JSON list of C-alpha atoms in Angstrom, two decimals:
[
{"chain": "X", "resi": 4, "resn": "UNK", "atom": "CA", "xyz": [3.62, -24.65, 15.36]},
{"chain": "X", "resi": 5, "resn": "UNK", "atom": "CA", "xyz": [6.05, -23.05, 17.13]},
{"chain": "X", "resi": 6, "resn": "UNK", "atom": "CA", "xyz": [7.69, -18.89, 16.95]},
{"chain": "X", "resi": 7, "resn": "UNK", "atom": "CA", "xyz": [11.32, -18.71, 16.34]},
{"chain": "X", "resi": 8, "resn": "UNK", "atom": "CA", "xyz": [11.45, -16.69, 19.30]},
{"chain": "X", "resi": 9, "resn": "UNK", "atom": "CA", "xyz": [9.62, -20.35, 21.15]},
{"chain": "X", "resi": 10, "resn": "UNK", "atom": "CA", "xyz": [12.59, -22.30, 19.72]},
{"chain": "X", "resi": 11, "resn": "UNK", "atom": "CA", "xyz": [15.48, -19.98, 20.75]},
{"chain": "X", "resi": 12, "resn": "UNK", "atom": "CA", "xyz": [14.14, -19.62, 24.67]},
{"chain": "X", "resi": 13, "resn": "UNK", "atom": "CA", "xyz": [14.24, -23.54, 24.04]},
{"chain": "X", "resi": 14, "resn": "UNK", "atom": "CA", "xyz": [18.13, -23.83, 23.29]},
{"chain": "X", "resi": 15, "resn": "UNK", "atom": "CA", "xyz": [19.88, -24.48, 26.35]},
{"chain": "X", "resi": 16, "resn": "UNK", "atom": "CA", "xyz": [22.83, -22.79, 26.90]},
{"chain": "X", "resi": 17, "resn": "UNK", "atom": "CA", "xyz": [25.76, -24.96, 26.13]},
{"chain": "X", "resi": 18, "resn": "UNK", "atom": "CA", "xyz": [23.86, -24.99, 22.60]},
{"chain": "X", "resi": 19, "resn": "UNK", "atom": "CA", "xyz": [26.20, -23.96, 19.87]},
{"chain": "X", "resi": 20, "resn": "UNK", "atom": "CA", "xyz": [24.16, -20.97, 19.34]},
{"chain": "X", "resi": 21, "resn": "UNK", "atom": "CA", "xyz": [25.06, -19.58, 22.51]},
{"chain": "X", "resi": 22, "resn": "UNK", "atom": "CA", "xyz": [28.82, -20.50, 21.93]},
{"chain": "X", "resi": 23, "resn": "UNK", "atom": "CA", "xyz": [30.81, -18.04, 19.82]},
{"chain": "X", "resi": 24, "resn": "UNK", "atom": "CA", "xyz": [30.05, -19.43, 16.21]},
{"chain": "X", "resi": 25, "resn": "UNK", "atom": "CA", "xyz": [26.68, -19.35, 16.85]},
{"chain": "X", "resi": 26, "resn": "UNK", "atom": "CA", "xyz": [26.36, -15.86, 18.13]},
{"chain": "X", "resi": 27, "resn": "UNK", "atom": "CA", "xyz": [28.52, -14.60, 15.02]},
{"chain": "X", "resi": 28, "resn": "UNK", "atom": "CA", "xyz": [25.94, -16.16, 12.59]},
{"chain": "X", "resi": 29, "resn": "UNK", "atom": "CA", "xyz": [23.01, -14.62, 14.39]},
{"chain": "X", "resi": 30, "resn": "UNK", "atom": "CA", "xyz": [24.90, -11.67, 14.38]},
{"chain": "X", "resi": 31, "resn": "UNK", "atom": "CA", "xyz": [25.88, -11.82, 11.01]},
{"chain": "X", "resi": 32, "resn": "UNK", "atom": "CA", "xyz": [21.89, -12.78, 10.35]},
{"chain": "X", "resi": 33, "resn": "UNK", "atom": "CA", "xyz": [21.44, -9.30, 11.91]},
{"chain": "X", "resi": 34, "resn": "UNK", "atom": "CA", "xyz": [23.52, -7.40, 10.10]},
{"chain": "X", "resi": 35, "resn": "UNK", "atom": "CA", "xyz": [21.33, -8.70, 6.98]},
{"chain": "X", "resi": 36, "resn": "UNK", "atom": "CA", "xyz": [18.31, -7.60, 8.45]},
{"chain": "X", "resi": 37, "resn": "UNK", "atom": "CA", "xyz": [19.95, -4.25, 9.67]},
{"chain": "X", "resi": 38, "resn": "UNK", "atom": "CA", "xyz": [21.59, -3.38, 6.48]},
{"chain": "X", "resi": 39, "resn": "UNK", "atom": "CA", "xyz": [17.52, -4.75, 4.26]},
{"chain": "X", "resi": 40, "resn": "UNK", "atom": "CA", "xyz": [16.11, -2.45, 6.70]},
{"chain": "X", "resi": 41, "resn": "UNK", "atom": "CA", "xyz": [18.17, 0.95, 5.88]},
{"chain": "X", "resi": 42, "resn": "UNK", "atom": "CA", "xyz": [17.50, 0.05, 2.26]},
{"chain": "X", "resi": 43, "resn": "UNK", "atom": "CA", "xyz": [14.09, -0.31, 2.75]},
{"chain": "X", "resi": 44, "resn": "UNK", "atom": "CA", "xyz": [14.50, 3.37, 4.24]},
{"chain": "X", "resi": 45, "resn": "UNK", "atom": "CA", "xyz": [16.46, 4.42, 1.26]},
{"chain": "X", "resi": 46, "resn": "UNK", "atom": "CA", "xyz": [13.68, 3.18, -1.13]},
{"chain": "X", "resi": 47, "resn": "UNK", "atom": "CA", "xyz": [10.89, 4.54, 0.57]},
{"chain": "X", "resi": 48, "resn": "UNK", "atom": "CA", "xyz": [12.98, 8.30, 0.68]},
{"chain": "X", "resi": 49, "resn": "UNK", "atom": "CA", "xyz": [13.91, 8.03, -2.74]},
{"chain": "X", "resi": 50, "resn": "UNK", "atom": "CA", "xyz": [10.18, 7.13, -4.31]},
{"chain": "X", "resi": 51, "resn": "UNK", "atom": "CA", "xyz": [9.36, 10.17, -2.28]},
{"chain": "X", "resi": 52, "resn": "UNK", "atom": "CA", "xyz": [11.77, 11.81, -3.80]},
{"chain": "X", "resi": 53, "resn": "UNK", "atom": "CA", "xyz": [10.77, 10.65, -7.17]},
{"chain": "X", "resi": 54, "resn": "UNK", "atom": "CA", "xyz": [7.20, 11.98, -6.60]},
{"chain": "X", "resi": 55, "resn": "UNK", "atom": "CA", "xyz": [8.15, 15.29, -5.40]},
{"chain": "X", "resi": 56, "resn": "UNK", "atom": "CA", "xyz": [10.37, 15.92, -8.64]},
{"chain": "X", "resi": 57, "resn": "UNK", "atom": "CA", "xyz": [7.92, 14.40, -10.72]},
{"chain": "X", "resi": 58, "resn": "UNK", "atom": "CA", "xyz": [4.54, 16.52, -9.60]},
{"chain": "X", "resi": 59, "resn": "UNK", "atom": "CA", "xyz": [6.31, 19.47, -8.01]},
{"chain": "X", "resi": 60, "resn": "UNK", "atom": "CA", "xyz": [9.56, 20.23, -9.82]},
{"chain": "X", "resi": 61, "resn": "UNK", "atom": "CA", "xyz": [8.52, 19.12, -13.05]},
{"chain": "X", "resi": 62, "resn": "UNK", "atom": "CA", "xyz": [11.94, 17.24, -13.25]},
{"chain": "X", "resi": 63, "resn": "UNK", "atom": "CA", "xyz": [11.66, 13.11, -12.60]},
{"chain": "X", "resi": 64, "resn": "UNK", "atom": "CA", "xyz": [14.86, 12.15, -11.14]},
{"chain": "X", "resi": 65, "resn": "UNK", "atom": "CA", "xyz": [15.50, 9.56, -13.46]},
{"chain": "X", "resi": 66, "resn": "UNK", "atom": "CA", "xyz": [17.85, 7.63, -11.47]},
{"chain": "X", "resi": 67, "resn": "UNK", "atom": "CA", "xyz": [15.08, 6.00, -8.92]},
{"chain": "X", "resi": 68, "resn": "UNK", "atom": "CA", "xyz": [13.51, 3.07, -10.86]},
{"chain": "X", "resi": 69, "resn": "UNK", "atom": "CA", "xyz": [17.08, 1.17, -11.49]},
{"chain": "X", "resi": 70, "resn": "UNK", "atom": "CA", "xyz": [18.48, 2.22, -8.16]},
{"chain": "X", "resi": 71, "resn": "UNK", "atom": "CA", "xyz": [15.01, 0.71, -6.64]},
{"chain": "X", "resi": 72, "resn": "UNK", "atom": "CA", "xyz": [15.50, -2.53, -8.75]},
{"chain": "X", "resi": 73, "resn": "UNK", "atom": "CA", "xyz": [19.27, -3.10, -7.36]},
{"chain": "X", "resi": 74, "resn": "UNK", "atom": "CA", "xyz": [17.94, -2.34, -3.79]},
{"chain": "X", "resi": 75, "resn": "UNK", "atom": "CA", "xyz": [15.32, -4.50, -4.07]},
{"chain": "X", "resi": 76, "resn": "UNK", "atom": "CA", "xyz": [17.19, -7.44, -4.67]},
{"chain": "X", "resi": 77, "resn": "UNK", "atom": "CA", "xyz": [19.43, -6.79, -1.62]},
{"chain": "X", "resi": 78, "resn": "UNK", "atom": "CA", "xyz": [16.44, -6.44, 0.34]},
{"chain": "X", "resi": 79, "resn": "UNK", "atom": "CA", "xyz": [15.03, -10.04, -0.94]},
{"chain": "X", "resi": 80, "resn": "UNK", "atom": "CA", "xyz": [18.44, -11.79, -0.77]},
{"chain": "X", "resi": 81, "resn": "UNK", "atom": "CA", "xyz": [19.40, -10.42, 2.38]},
{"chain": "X", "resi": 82, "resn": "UNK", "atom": "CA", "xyz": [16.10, -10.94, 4.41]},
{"chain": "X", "resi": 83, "resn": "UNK", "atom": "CA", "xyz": [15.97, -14.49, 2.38]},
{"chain": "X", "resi": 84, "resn": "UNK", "atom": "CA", "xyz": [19.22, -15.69, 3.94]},
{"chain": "X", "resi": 85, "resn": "UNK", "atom": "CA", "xyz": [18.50, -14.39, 7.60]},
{"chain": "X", "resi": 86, "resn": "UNK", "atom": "CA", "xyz": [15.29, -16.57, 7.26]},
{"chain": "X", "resi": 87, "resn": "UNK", "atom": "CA", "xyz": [17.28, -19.37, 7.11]},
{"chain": "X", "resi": 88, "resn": "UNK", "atom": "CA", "xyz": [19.14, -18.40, 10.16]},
{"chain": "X", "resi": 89, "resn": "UNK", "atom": "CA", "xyz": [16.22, -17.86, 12.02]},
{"chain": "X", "resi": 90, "resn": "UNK", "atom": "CA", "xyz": [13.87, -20.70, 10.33]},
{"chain": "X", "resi": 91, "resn": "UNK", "atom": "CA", "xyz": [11.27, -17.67, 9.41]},
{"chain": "X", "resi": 92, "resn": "UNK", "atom": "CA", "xyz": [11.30, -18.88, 6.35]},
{"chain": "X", "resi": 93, "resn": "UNK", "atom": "CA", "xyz": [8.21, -20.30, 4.39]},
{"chain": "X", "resi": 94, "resn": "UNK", "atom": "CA", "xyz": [7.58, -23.31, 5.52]},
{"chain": "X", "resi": 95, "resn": "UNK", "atom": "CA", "xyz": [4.47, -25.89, 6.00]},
{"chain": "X", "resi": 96, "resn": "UNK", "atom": "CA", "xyz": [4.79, -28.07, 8.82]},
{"chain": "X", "resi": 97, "resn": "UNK", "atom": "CA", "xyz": [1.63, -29.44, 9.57]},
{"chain": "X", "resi": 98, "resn": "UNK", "atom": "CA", "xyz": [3.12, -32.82, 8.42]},
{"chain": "X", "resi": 99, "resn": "UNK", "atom": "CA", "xyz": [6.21, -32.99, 9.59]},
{"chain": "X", "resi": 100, "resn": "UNK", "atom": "CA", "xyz": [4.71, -31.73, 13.16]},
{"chain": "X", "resi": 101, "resn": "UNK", "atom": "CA", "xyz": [2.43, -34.50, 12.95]},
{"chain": "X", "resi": 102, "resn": "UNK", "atom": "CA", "xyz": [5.11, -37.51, 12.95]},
{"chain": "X", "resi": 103, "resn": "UNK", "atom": "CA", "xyz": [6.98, -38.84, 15.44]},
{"chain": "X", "resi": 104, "resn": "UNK", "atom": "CA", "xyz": [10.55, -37.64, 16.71]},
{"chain": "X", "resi": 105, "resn": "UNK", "atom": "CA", "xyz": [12.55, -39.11, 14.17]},
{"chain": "X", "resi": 106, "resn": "UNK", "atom": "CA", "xyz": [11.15, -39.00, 10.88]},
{"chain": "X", "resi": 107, "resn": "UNK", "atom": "CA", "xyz": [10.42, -34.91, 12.26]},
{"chain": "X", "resi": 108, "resn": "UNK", "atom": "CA", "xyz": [14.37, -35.04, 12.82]},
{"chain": "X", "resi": 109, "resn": "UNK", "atom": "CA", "xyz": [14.75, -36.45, 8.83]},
{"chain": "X", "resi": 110, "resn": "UNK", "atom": "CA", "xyz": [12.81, -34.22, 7.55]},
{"chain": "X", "resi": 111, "resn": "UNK", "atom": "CA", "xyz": [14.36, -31.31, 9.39]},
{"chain": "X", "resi": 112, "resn": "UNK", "atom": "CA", "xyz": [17.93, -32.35, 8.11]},
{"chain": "X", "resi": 113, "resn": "UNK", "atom": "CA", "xyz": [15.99, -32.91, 4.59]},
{"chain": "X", "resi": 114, "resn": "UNK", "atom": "CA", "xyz": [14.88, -29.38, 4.49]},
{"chain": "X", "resi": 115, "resn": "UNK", "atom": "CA", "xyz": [17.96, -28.06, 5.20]},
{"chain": "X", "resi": 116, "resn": "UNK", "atom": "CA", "xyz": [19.83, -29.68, 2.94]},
{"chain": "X", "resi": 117, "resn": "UNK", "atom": "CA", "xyz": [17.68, -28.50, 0.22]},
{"chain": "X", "resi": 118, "resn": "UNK", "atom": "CA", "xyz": [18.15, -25.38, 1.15]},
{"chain": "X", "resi": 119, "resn": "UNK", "atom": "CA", "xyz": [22.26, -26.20, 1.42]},
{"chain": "X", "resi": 120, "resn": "UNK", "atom": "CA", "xyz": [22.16, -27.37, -2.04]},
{"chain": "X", "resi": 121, "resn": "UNK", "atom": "CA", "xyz": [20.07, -24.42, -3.39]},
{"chain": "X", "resi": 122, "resn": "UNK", "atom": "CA", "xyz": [22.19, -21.85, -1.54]},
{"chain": "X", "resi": 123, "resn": "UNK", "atom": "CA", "xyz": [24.96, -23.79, -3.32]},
{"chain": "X", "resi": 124, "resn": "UNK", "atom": "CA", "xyz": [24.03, -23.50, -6.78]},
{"chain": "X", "resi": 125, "resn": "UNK", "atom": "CA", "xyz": [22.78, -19.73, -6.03]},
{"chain": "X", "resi": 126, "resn": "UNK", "atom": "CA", "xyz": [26.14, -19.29, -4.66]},
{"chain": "X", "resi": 127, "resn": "UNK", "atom": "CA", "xyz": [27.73, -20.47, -8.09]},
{"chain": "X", "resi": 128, "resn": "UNK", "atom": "CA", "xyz": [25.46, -18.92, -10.35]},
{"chain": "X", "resi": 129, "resn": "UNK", "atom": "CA", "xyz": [25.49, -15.63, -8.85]},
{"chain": "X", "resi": 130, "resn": "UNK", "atom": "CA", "xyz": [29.16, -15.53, -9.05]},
{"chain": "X", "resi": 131, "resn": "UNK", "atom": "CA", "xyz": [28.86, -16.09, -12.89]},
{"chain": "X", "resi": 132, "resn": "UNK", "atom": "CA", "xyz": [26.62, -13.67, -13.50]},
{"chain": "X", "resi": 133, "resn": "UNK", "atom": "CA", "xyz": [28.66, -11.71, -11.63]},
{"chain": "X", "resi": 134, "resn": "UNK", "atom": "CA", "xyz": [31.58, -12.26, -13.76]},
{"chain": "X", "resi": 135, "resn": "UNK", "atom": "CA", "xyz": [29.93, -12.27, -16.86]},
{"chain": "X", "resi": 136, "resn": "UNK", "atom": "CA", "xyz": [28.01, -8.50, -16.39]},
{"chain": "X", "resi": 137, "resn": "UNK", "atom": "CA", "xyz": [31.17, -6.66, -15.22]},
{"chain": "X", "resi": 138, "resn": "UNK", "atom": "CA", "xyz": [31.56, -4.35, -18.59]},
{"chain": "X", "resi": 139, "resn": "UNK", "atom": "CA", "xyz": [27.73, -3.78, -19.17]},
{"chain": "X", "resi": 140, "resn": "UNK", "atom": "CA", "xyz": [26.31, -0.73, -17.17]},
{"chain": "X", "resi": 141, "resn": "UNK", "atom": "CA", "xyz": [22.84, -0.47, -15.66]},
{"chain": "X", "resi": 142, "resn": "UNK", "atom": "CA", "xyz": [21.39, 2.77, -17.43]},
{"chain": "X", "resi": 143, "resn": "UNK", "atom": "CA", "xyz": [21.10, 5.69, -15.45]},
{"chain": "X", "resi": 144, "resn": "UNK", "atom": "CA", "xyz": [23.03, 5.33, -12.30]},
{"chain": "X", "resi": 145, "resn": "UNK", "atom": "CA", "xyz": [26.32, 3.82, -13.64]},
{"chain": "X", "resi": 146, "resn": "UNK", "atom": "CA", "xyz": [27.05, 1.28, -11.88]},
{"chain": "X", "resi": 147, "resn": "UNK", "atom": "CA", "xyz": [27.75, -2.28, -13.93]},
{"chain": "X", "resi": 148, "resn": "UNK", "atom": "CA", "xyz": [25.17, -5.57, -13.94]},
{"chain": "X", "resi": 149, "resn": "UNK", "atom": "CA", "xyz": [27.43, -7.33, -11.36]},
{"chain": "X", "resi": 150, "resn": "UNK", "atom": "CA", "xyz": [25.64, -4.63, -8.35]},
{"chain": "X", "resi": 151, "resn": "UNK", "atom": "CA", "xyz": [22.50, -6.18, -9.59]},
{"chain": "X", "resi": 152, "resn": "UNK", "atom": "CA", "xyz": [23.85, -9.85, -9.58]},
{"chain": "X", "resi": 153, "resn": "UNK", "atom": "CA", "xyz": [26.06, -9.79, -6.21]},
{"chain": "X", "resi": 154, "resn": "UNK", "atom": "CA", "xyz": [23.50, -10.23, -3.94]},
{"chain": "X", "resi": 155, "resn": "UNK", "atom": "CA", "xyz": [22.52, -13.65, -5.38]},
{"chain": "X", "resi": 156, "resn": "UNK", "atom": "CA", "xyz": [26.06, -14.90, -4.83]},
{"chain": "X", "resi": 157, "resn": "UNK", "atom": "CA", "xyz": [25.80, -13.48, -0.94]},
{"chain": "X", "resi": 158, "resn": "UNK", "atom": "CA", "xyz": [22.60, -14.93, -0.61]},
{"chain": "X", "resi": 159, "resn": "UNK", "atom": "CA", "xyz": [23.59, -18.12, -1.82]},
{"chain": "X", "resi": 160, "resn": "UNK", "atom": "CA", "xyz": [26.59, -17.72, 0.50]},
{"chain": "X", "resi": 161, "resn": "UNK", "atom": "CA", "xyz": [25.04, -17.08, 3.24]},
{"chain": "X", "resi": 162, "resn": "UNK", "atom": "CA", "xyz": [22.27, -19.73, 3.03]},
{"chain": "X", "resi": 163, "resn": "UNK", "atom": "CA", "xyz": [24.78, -22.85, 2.73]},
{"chain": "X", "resi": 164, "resn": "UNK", "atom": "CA", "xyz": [26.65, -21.42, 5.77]},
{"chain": "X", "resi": 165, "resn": "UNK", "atom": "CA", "xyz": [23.25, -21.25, 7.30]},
{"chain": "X", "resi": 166, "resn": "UNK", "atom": "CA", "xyz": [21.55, -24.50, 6.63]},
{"chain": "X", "resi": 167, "resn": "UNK", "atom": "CA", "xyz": [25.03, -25.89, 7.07]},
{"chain": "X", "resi": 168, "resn": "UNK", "atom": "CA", "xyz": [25.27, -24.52, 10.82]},
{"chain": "X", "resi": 169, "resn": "UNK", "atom": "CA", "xyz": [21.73, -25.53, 11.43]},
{"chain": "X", "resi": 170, "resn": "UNK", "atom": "CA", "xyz": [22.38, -29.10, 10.25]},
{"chain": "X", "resi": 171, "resn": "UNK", "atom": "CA", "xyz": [24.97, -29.25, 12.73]},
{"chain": "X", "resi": 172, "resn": "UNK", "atom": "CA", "xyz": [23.98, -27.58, 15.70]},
{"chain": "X", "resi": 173, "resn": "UNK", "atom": "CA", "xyz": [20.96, -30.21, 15.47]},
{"chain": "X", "resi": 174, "resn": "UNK", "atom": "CA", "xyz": [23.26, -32.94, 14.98]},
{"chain": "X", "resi": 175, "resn": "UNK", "atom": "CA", "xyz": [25.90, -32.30, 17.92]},
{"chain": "X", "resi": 176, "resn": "UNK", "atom": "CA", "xyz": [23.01, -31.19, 20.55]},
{"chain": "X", "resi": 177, "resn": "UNK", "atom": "CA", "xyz": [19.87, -32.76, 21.16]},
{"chain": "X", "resi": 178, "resn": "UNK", "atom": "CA", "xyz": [17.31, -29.50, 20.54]},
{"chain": "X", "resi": 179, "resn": "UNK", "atom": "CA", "xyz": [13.40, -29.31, 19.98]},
{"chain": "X", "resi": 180, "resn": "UNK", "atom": "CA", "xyz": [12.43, -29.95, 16.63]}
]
């Protein structure tokens, strides 16, 4: 079983990853990570927050536990889609290491397109629930349901652009599987 980091020391360098496309998705990828990571920040500063008002103010700030469930779903669907960038994601590959080229090849391009098709109808579903939540409010911090629903409609995004990209980058250049 190979790293990530293994498989990207692999590519060589006329690879589409290296080419411009291919360095915008990893840097969009990035950006996911980045922007999980300074809401993993904000979560951890606002709990503390919550504690402090709680056992030394007297005064819960009653505004944490919603904000934390909107942020938490970024966090999930963000770092979800860069996983499928980076092929971090959950995955069991003793069998499909265990096969010859080919049939390792199918069941790459398999994968993927599961993932594709998912990402797909997350993409679609999000977006209703998007539409369908934009008059009711989340209590507490004002904001409407669609906050809490947007991320599965990036996500989704985000994961057929992905899986798509990956699909073809293995198709047009002979890489590792």
């Amino acid at each position: 079983m190979d790293s990530s980091t293994d498989q990207i020391r692999d590519i060589p360098e006329d690879h589409p990853r290296t080419g411009v496309t291919g360095r915008a998705l990893d840097g969009l990828a990035h950006l996911c990570i980045m922007v999980s990571g300074v809401l993993l920040v904000f979560l951890i500063v606002s709990f503390g927050w919550l504690v402090f008002g709680r056992y030394v103010l007297n005064n819960t700030p009653t505004w944490v536990e919603q904000s934390s469930l909107v942020i938490v779903v970024y966090i999930t669907c963000l770092g979800a889609a860069a996983g499928v960038r980076h092929n971090t994601h959950l995955s069991i590959d003793m069998v499909r290491e265990a096969l010859p080229a080919i049939p390792r090849v199918i069941m790459c391009h398999l994968a993927d397109l599961f993932v594709l098709v998912f990402g797909g109808f997350m993409a679609w579903q999000g977006t209703n629930l998007v539409l369908d939540n934009t008059t009711r409010a989340i209590p507490m911090i004002g904001l409407t349901e669609s906050w809490r629903a947007a991320p599965l409609a990036i996500c989704g995004v985000l994961m057929v652009l992905f899986a798509g990209a990956n699909i073809v980058e293995r198709l047009t250049h002979k890489t590792r599987v």
